[in-house]
Amino acid sequence: MQLRLTPCLALLAAPSVHGFLLPNLTGPYSVGTVSLELIDYKRNDNFAPVPQPRDLMVSVFYPTSSSDNFTLAPDCSPKVASFLDTLYGLPEGLAESFSSQAYENAPVRRTERPMPVVLFSPGFGALRQGYTALVSDVASHGYLVIAVDHPFDSSIIEYPDGRTVLANLTMQPWDFPGGIDGALYMRVADLQFVLDSLSNETITQQIPGLKSARIQRDRVCSFGHSFGGAASIQVMKNDTRFRCGINMDGGLYGSVVTEGTDRPAMIMASSVHPAGSIESWPAFWEHANGYKRFMRINGTTHGSFLDFAAVLDAVGPLVPPEFRSSFGTIGGARMLDIESAYSTAFFGKFLKGGRCSGRLLDGDNVKYPEVTFDNSNP
Ligand SMILES: *[C@@H]1O[C@H](CO)[C@@H](O)[C@H](O)[C@H]1NC(C)=O
Ligand SMILES: *[C@@H]1O[C@H](CO)[C@@H](O)[C@H](O)[C@H]1NC(C)=O
Ligand SMILES: *[C@@H]1O[C@H](CO)[C@@H](O)[C@H](O)[C@H]1NC(C)=O
Ligand SMILES: *[C@@H]1O[C@H](CO)[C@@H](O)[C@H](O)[C@H]1NC(C)=O
Ligand SMILES: *[C@@H]1O[C@H](CO)[C@@H](O)[C@H](O)[C@H]1NC(C)=O
Ligand SMILES: *[C@@H]1O[C@H](CO)[C@@H](O)[C@H](O)[C@H]1NC(C)=O
């Protein structure tokens, strides 16, 4: 199975590019954002193609109390944007023209109860910026969300000083030292380090208005797309602080496949993966003894979970229809609505509690006819 997420496209023309906004947030809160560099000097695994330290970049999204006097953050920096234009054959300047719906450096909203935290891990080769619309939308429902880039796996990472680290684009996860499980455990350790960093004052001070005691650091959830979905499920085996996990259309790897987990797990599948098509899903399902949900979203492809679908809706005629349809027939904003509604129902049930939370996960819902549950036959 090809894991690297690098759809190749060549656009017909190179029309002039205007500013584009990612879709509006669906949650009740405005969102703030900061990017942080987190360096793990103590790593002693040898799973990365280039040994330690692990120099991570993350984007933090959170409900903000005030968006006054702050401006919307660009979706990605000029350097990363230009890399994406070239990689995907987009008209020059297209990626740079996208703005997020999150206010850069706006202060964290004060809450009565500690704010729940969720971590996000991208698909293999994909960038954290490829999911800005999704993760900021989840934040708008009252979560501190941290999207993590994994060096040498993410195609490009830019640091605050302008340095970049590029992945070897011909490398698949099974080419990593330690093979595909090693590539997975590298991500697991990255996620653990990111969570550890929320207890480091030097780090948390860089999130405006954050009182680290006001976030739930010892009970978090993770979600991710493709290989990032696999990491989100495996990390629950490695670290008891991770209480629930969502895998978006990713084959599973690591010890969790044969050992299962007793923690809540959800798989969101695309239409291109009918029951039985991913061997690791039934294998894992048989050993998953806790709360579990398996849902499929009609009209989707593996790529539908990236912001691409929403981005392509916005740029409309700038992309050929056949390229748009490679991201599924579902509309981009609709897909975001569904992913976010079901993710936050799941996170709400296990991180916020409350009588009504999680009802959406109980079965068919007239508001979301695209979603079908098949909890016994993944
Ligand atoms: C997004 O929000 C803006 C500002 O509130 C509004 O003008 C616009 O119509 C909304 N767009 C959609 C597609 O709902
Ligand atoms: C925004 O800036 C203006 C002008 O400097 C100031 O009067 C106002 O109080 C600021 N708003 C907030 C919420 O800080
Ligand atoms: C990139 O990865 C491929 C596959 O593992 C390997 O053959 C090649 O030598 C690598 N290239 C570089 C520049 O490291
Ligand atoms: C996670 O658990 C697996 C299976 O026990 C182990 O092989 C791996 O080294 C662990 N990874 C980390 C980062 O602790
Ligand atoms: C906290 O983060 C800073 C900045 O990365 C680092 O220098 C320091 O060693 C960290 N502290 C701990 C206890 O890990
Ligand atoms: C998926 O959507 C297509 C096109 O809208 C429809 O024909 C089909 O019945 C739907 N399938 C399911 C399982 O809902």
XYZ file of C-alpha atoms and ligand atoms in Angstrom:
462
model
C 0.000 0.000 0.000
C 1.256 3.440 -0.946
C 1.270 5.574 2.170
C 2.899 8.812 1.139
C 0.350 11.552 0.663
C 1.645 13.355 -2.381
C -1.051 13.571 -5.010
C 0.457 14.750 -8.261
C -1.394 17.302 -10.227
C -0.646 19.731 -12.941
C -2.975 22.661 -13.209
C -4.030 23.818 -16.607
C -3.403 27.495 -16.346
C -1.730 29.795 -13.882
C -4.454 32.350 -13.251
C -3.989 35.249 -10.905
C -4.440 34.310 -7.300
C -6.458 36.267 -4.745
C -6.761 35.792 -1.022
C -8.740 32.764 0.117
C -10.141 31.938 3.532
C -10.494 28.443 4.920
C -14.137 27.614 5.787
C -15.842 29.279 8.759
C -15.507 27.550 12.108
C -18.496 25.518 13.268
C -17.946 25.799 17.030
C -19.075 28.515 19.456
C -15.619 30.045 20.079
C -13.203 32.165 18.083
C -9.796 30.546 17.841
C -6.250 31.722 18.516
C -3.035 30.085 17.356
C 0.706 29.995 17.909
C 3.446 27.820 16.426
C 6.099 26.454 18.750
C 9.458 24.754 18.310
C 9.931 21.892 20.785
C 13.341 20.217 20.966
C 13.663 16.802 22.576
C 17.344 16.515 23.556
C 16.849 13.301 25.484
C 15.591 10.923 22.833
C 17.414 7.624 22.830
C 15.505 5.709 20.180
C 17.075 5.237 16.767
C 13.887 5.283 14.770
C 14.503 8.515 12.855
C 16.630 8.512 9.677
C 18.707 11.244 11.319
C 19.328 10.645 15.043
C 18.383 12.920 17.916
C 17.717 15.570 19.029
C 14.145 15.619 17.692
C 13.427 19.174 16.627
C 9.634 19.368 16.440
C 7.342 22.096 15.187
C 3.768 22.203 16.411
C 0.794 24.496 15.881
C -1.416 25.145 18.869
C -5.076 26.130 18.333
C -7.342 27.131 21.218
C -10.520 29.071 22.039
C -9.679 32.723 22.476
C -11.295 35.338 24.690
C -10.550 38.190 22.347
C -9.793 38.366 18.668
C -9.781 42.200 18.772
C -6.498 43.640 17.584
C -5.252 40.284 16.242
C -5.051 39.204 12.622
C -5.848 35.860 11.047
C -2.776 33.653 10.720
C -1.760 32.605 7.218
C -2.313 28.911 6.582
C 1.402 28.477 5.931
C 4.530 30.582 5.688
C 5.775 31.816 2.284
C 8.564 29.213 2.233
C 6.263 26.266 3.013
C 3.616 27.634 0.637
C 6.067 27.858 -2.223
C 7.238 24.287 -1.518
C 3.613 23.098 -1.725
C 2.932 24.984 -4.970
C 5.923 23.252 -6.545
C 5.189 19.802 -5.071
C 1.598 19.796 -6.277
C 2.067 21.816 -9.470
C -0.204 24.609 -8.224
C -0.198 28.116 -9.687
C 2.570 30.075 -8.017
C 1.246 31.909 -4.979
C -1.857 29.763 -4.506
C -0.879 28.093 -1.217
C 0.360 31.390 0.205
C -2.957 33.054 -0.559
C -4.802 30.959 2.043
C -5.628 32.380 5.422
C -6.702 30.329 8.422
C -9.663 31.298 10.610
C -7.380 31.482 13.681
C -6.035 34.699 15.187
C -2.280 34.710 15.586
C -1.144 35.099 19.212
C -4.626 35.907 20.530
C -5.022 35.050 24.238
C -6.389 31.727 25.487
C -9.955 31.947 26.745
C -10.329 31.509 30.497
C -12.577 28.611 31.396
C -14.157 27.461 34.616
C -13.023 23.884 34.219
C -9.575 22.895 32.948
C -9.553 22.922 29.157
C -9.363 19.511 27.445
C -6.356 18.835 25.211
C -6.154 16.829 21.983
C -3.112 16.082 19.842
C -3.192 15.663 16.071
C -0.779 13.664 13.905
C -0.791 14.135 10.076
C -0.608 11.504 7.355
C 2.799 10.197 6.243
C 4.575 12.922 4.285
C 1.762 15.397 4.951
C 2.288 18.655 6.840
C 0.489 19.853 9.928
C -0.603 22.806 7.779
C -2.549 20.360 5.609
C -5.143 20.066 8.400
C -5.449 23.648 9.682
C -9.176 23.840 8.881
C -9.903 20.602 10.744
C -7.823 21.242 13.852
C -8.901 24.880 14.216
C -12.514 23.778 13.885
C -12.097 21.252 16.705
C -10.520 24.048 18.796
C -13.601 26.221 18.170
C -15.594 23.598 20.119
C -13.567 24.230 23.273
C -10.334 22.234 22.960
C -6.662 23.065 23.031
C -5.489 21.247 19.896
C -1.856 20.648 19.033
C -0.988 19.617 15.480
C 2.440 17.986 15.372
C 4.928 17.794 12.502
C 7.246 14.780 12.585
C 10.707 15.638 11.172
C 11.953 13.476 8.246
C 8.385 12.230 7.721
C 6.608 15.561 7.124
C 7.705 16.669 3.634
C 8.880 20.068 4.900
C 9.195 21.742 8.271
C 10.237 25.358 8.698
C 11.594 26.581 12.035
C 11.235 30.095 13.475
C 14.794 30.980 12.367
C 13.963 30.122 8.743
C 15.790 26.765 8.637
C 13.914 23.975 6.908
C 14.142 20.211 7.158
C 12.961 18.204 4.175
C 11.989 14.546 4.130
C 13.455 12.126 1.618
C 10.424 11.999 -0.663
C 11.194 8.551 -2.055
C 11.210 7.024 1.415
C 8.187 5.067 2.638
C 7.679 4.292 6.352
C 9.035 0.745 5.914
C 12.356 2.261 4.730
C 12.873 3.853 8.159
C 15.436 2.402 10.568
C 13.254 0.031 12.595
C 10.868 -0.441 9.670
C 7.288 0.712 9.671
C 6.776 -0.008 13.374
C 9.899 2.063 14.079
C 8.500 4.930 12.009
C 5.325 4.612 14.092
C 7.131 4.515 17.454
C 9.088 7.606 16.383
C 5.739 9.407 16.089
C 4.520 7.937 19.374
C 7.561 9.323 21.186
C 7.033 12.690 19.458
C 3.435 12.815 20.730
C 4.548 11.914 24.246
C 7.193 14.639 24.189
C 4.668 17.223 22.997
C 2.420 16.317 25.910
C 5.384 16.480 28.341
C 6.097 19.978 27.017
C 2.758 21.192 28.375
C 4.326 20.820 31.840
C 7.336 22.957 30.895
C 6.782 26.604 31.872
C 9.315 27.833 29.327
C 7.083 26.326 26.670
C 3.631 27.122 28.046
C 4.600 30.779 28.577
C 4.753 31.053 24.800
C 1.012 30.385 24.549
C -0.548 33.805 25.301
C -2.683 33.854 28.428
C -2.261 30.130 29.117
C -2.238 29.058 32.736
C -0.837 25.549 32.515
C -2.840 24.503 35.577
C -5.973 25.346 33.588
C -5.521 22.581 31.029
C -6.056 18.820 31.410
C -2.570 17.464 30.844
C -2.954 14.061 32.430
C -6.005 12.948 30.392
C -5.797 13.742 26.693
C -6.966 12.274 23.399
C -5.292 12.051 20.049
C -6.504 11.903 16.489
C -4.774 11.633 13.190
C -5.056 10.889 9.515
C -3.634 7.793 7.826
C -0.267 6.960 9.476
C -1.087 9.673 12.026
C -4.284 7.770 12.818
C -2.189 4.674 13.467
C 0.021 6.706 15.842
C -3.061 8.050 17.649
C -4.215 4.516 18.445
C -0.764 3.078 19.293
C 0.133 5.936 21.651
C -2.614 4.717 24.020
C -0.541 1.502 24.458
C 2.591 3.426 25.305
C 1.279 6.156 27.550
C -1.595 6.038 30.035
C -2.197 9.788 29.719
C -3.702 9.171 26.259
C -7.325 8.185 27.027
C -8.979 7.956 23.639
C -7.967 7.953 19.993
C -9.429 8.459 16.521
C -7.924 6.947 13.419
C -8.981 8.655 10.186
C -8.727 6.083 7.409
C -5.299 4.753 8.405
C -4.038 1.168 8.371
C -2.892 0.225 11.884
C 0.617 -0.836 12.897
C 2.524 -1.512 16.094
C 1.690 -3.641 19.106
C -1.902 -2.370 19.276
C -2.913 -4.456 16.235
C -2.420 -7.797 17.994
C -2.764 -6.669 21.606
C -5.701 -4.302 21.170
C -6.577 -1.714 23.786
C -9.237 -1.267 26.425
C -9.365 2.474 25.752
C -12.020 4.147 23.599
C -11.117 3.993 19.918
C -12.884 5.155 16.787
C -12.097 4.528 13.132
C -13.450 6.947 10.525
C -13.173 5.216 7.177
C -13.449 6.638 3.681
C -15.631 5.090 0.967
C -12.563 3.688 -0.792
C -11.978 1.320 2.133
C -14.982 -1.004 2.320
C -15.280 -3.622 5.066
C -12.415 -6.099 5.003
C -10.178 -4.047 2.702
C -7.690 -3.037 5.422
C -6.441 -6.189 7.162
C -5.316 -4.492 10.340
C -8.782 -3.105 11.096
C -10.563 -6.412 11.855
C -7.366 -7.678 13.546
C -7.351 -4.695 15.885
C -11.132 -4.743 16.336
C -11.058 -8.291 17.642
C -8.671 -7.213 20.408
C -10.139 -3.797 21.158
C -12.141 -4.395 24.343
C -13.226 -0.890 25.252
C -15.728 1.513 23.733
C -15.313 1.322 19.976
C -16.967 2.882 16.979
C -16.431 2.264 13.305
C -17.942 4.808 10.942
C -17.687 5.354 7.204
C -18.301 8.642 5.398
C -19.955 8.313 2.000
C -18.525 10.138 -1.011
C -14.980 10.297 0.380
C -11.493 9.155 -0.635
C -8.403 8.724 1.519
C -7.464 12.339 0.711
C -10.807 13.801 1.813
C -9.536 14.101 5.384
C -6.987 16.742 4.337
C -8.004 20.405 4.013
C -7.444 19.989 0.284
C -11.127 19.326 -0.363
C -12.122 22.619 1.268
C -9.261 24.472 -0.369
C -10.277 23.162 -3.769
C -13.887 24.235 -3.238
C -12.638 27.745 -2.543
C -10.422 27.994 -5.599
C -13.155 26.517 -7.808
C -12.309 26.876 -11.507
C -8.586 27.177 -10.782
C -8.453 23.381 -10.583
C -9.584 20.814 -13.154
C -12.709 18.872 -12.039
C -10.908 15.500 -12.195
C -8.400 16.707 -9.641
C -11.191 17.957 -7.395
C -12.945 14.588 -7.618
C -9.801 12.750 -6.507
C -10.701 14.170 -3.086
C -14.173 12.642 -3.211
C -17.573 13.886 -4.259
C -18.296 15.240 -0.781
C -17.981 19.025 -0.478
C -14.950 20.254 1.440
C -16.852 22.324 4.002
C -19.328 19.477 4.470
C -16.497 17.017 5.103
C -15.007 19.353 7.711
C -18.378 19.683 9.387
C -18.738 15.896 9.612
C -15.162 15.170 10.751
C -15.363 17.865 13.366
C -18.858 16.957 14.630
C -17.989 13.279 15.146
C -14.511 13.987 16.538
C -15.803 16.483 19.071
C -18.677 14.150 20.027
C -16.058 11.501 20.773
C -13.657 13.829 22.597
C -16.574 15.374 24.470
C -17.746 11.995 25.718
C -14.355 11.049 27.120
C -12.798 14.384 28.060
C -15.721 16.590 29.006
C -18.361 14.101 30.113
C -21.888 15.354 30.431
C -25.132 13.502 29.844
C -25.691 14.381 26.207
C -22.162 14.063 24.906
C -21.446 11.338 22.440
C -25.066 10.760 21.324
C -24.032 11.365 17.745
C -21.947 8.194 18.020
C -24.940 6.008 18.862
C -26.083 5.466 15.293
C -27.618 6.968 12.189
C -28.482 10.639 12.313
C -30.749 12.500 9.899
C -28.401 15.488 9.938
C -25.548 13.362 8.634
C -26.893 10.861 6.075
C -23.340 10.416 4.708
C -22.311 8.624 7.901
C -22.963 4.939 8.486
C -21.818 2.949 11.499
C -20.617 -0.600 11.140
C -19.343 -1.411 14.606
C -19.193 -5.147 14.077
C -17.657 -5.424 10.634
C -14.750 -3.012 10.019
C -18.499 33.033 7.013
O -18.570 34.047 7.997
C -18.621 35.349 7.447
C -18.480 36.344 8.589
O -19.337 36.024 9.637
C -19.923 35.510 6.663
O -19.990 36.785 6.097
C -19.944 34.453 5.568
O -21.171 34.492 4.889
C -19.746 33.048 6.133
N -19.581 32.111 5.046
C -20.308 31.002 4.946
C -20.030 30.144 3.756
O -21.159 30.701 5.767
C -7.510 47.192 20.681
O -6.709 48.316 20.375
C -7.357 49.545 20.632
C -6.467 50.691 20.095
O -5.143 50.516 20.549
C -7.648 49.665 22.129
O -8.322 50.878 22.396
C -8.515 48.474 22.554
O -8.694 48.494 23.947
C -7.863 47.164 22.151
N -8.798 46.089 22.433
C -8.492 45.072 23.242
C -9.573 44.057 23.498
O -7.415 44.949 23.796
C 16.084 8.301 0.067
O 15.451 7.084 0.426
C 15.701 6.052 -0.513
C 14.821 4.857 -0.092
O 15.092 4.468 1.229
C 17.198 5.726 -0.508
O 17.451 4.697 -1.447
C 17.964 6.985 -0.867
O 19.355 6.739 -0.742
C 17.591 8.140 0.054
N 18.204 9.369 -0.440
C 18.952 10.140 0.327
C 19.480 11.385 -0.309
O 19.201 9.856 1.495
C 5.713 1.585 22.495
O 5.402 0.239 22.773
C 6.001 -0.693 21.871
C 5.423 -2.061 22.164
O 5.585 -2.386 23.503
C 7.507 -0.632 22.027
O 8.124 -1.536 21.158
C 7.947 0.783 21.694
O 9.332 0.921 21.881
C 7.225 1.789 22.559
N 7.545 3.098 22.065
C 7.877 4.099 22.834
C 8.140 5.370 22.178
O 7.946 3.950 24.032
C 11.838 23.249 29.016
O 11.975 23.761 27.705
C 13.175 24.494 27.522
C 13.113 25.110 26.127
O 13.011 24.111 25.150
C 14.375 23.577 27.699
O 15.574 24.314 27.560
C 14.313 22.960 29.095
O 15.347 22.006 29.225
C 12.976 22.275 29.318
N 12.863 21.837 30.701
C 12.695 20.562 31.033
C 12.568 20.278 32.494
O 12.648 19.670 30.208
C -23.607 7.344 -1.110
O -23.899 8.454 -1.921
C -24.373 8.114 -3.190
C -24.436 9.388 -4.039
O -25.040 10.411 -3.324
C -25.706 7.426 -3.059
O -26.179 7.042 -4.315
C -25.520 6.188 -2.181
O -26.766 5.579 -1.928
C -24.880 6.545 -0.862
N -24.533 5.342 -0.137
C -24.813 5.185 1.154
C -24.330 3.919 1.778
O -25.394 6.032 1.796
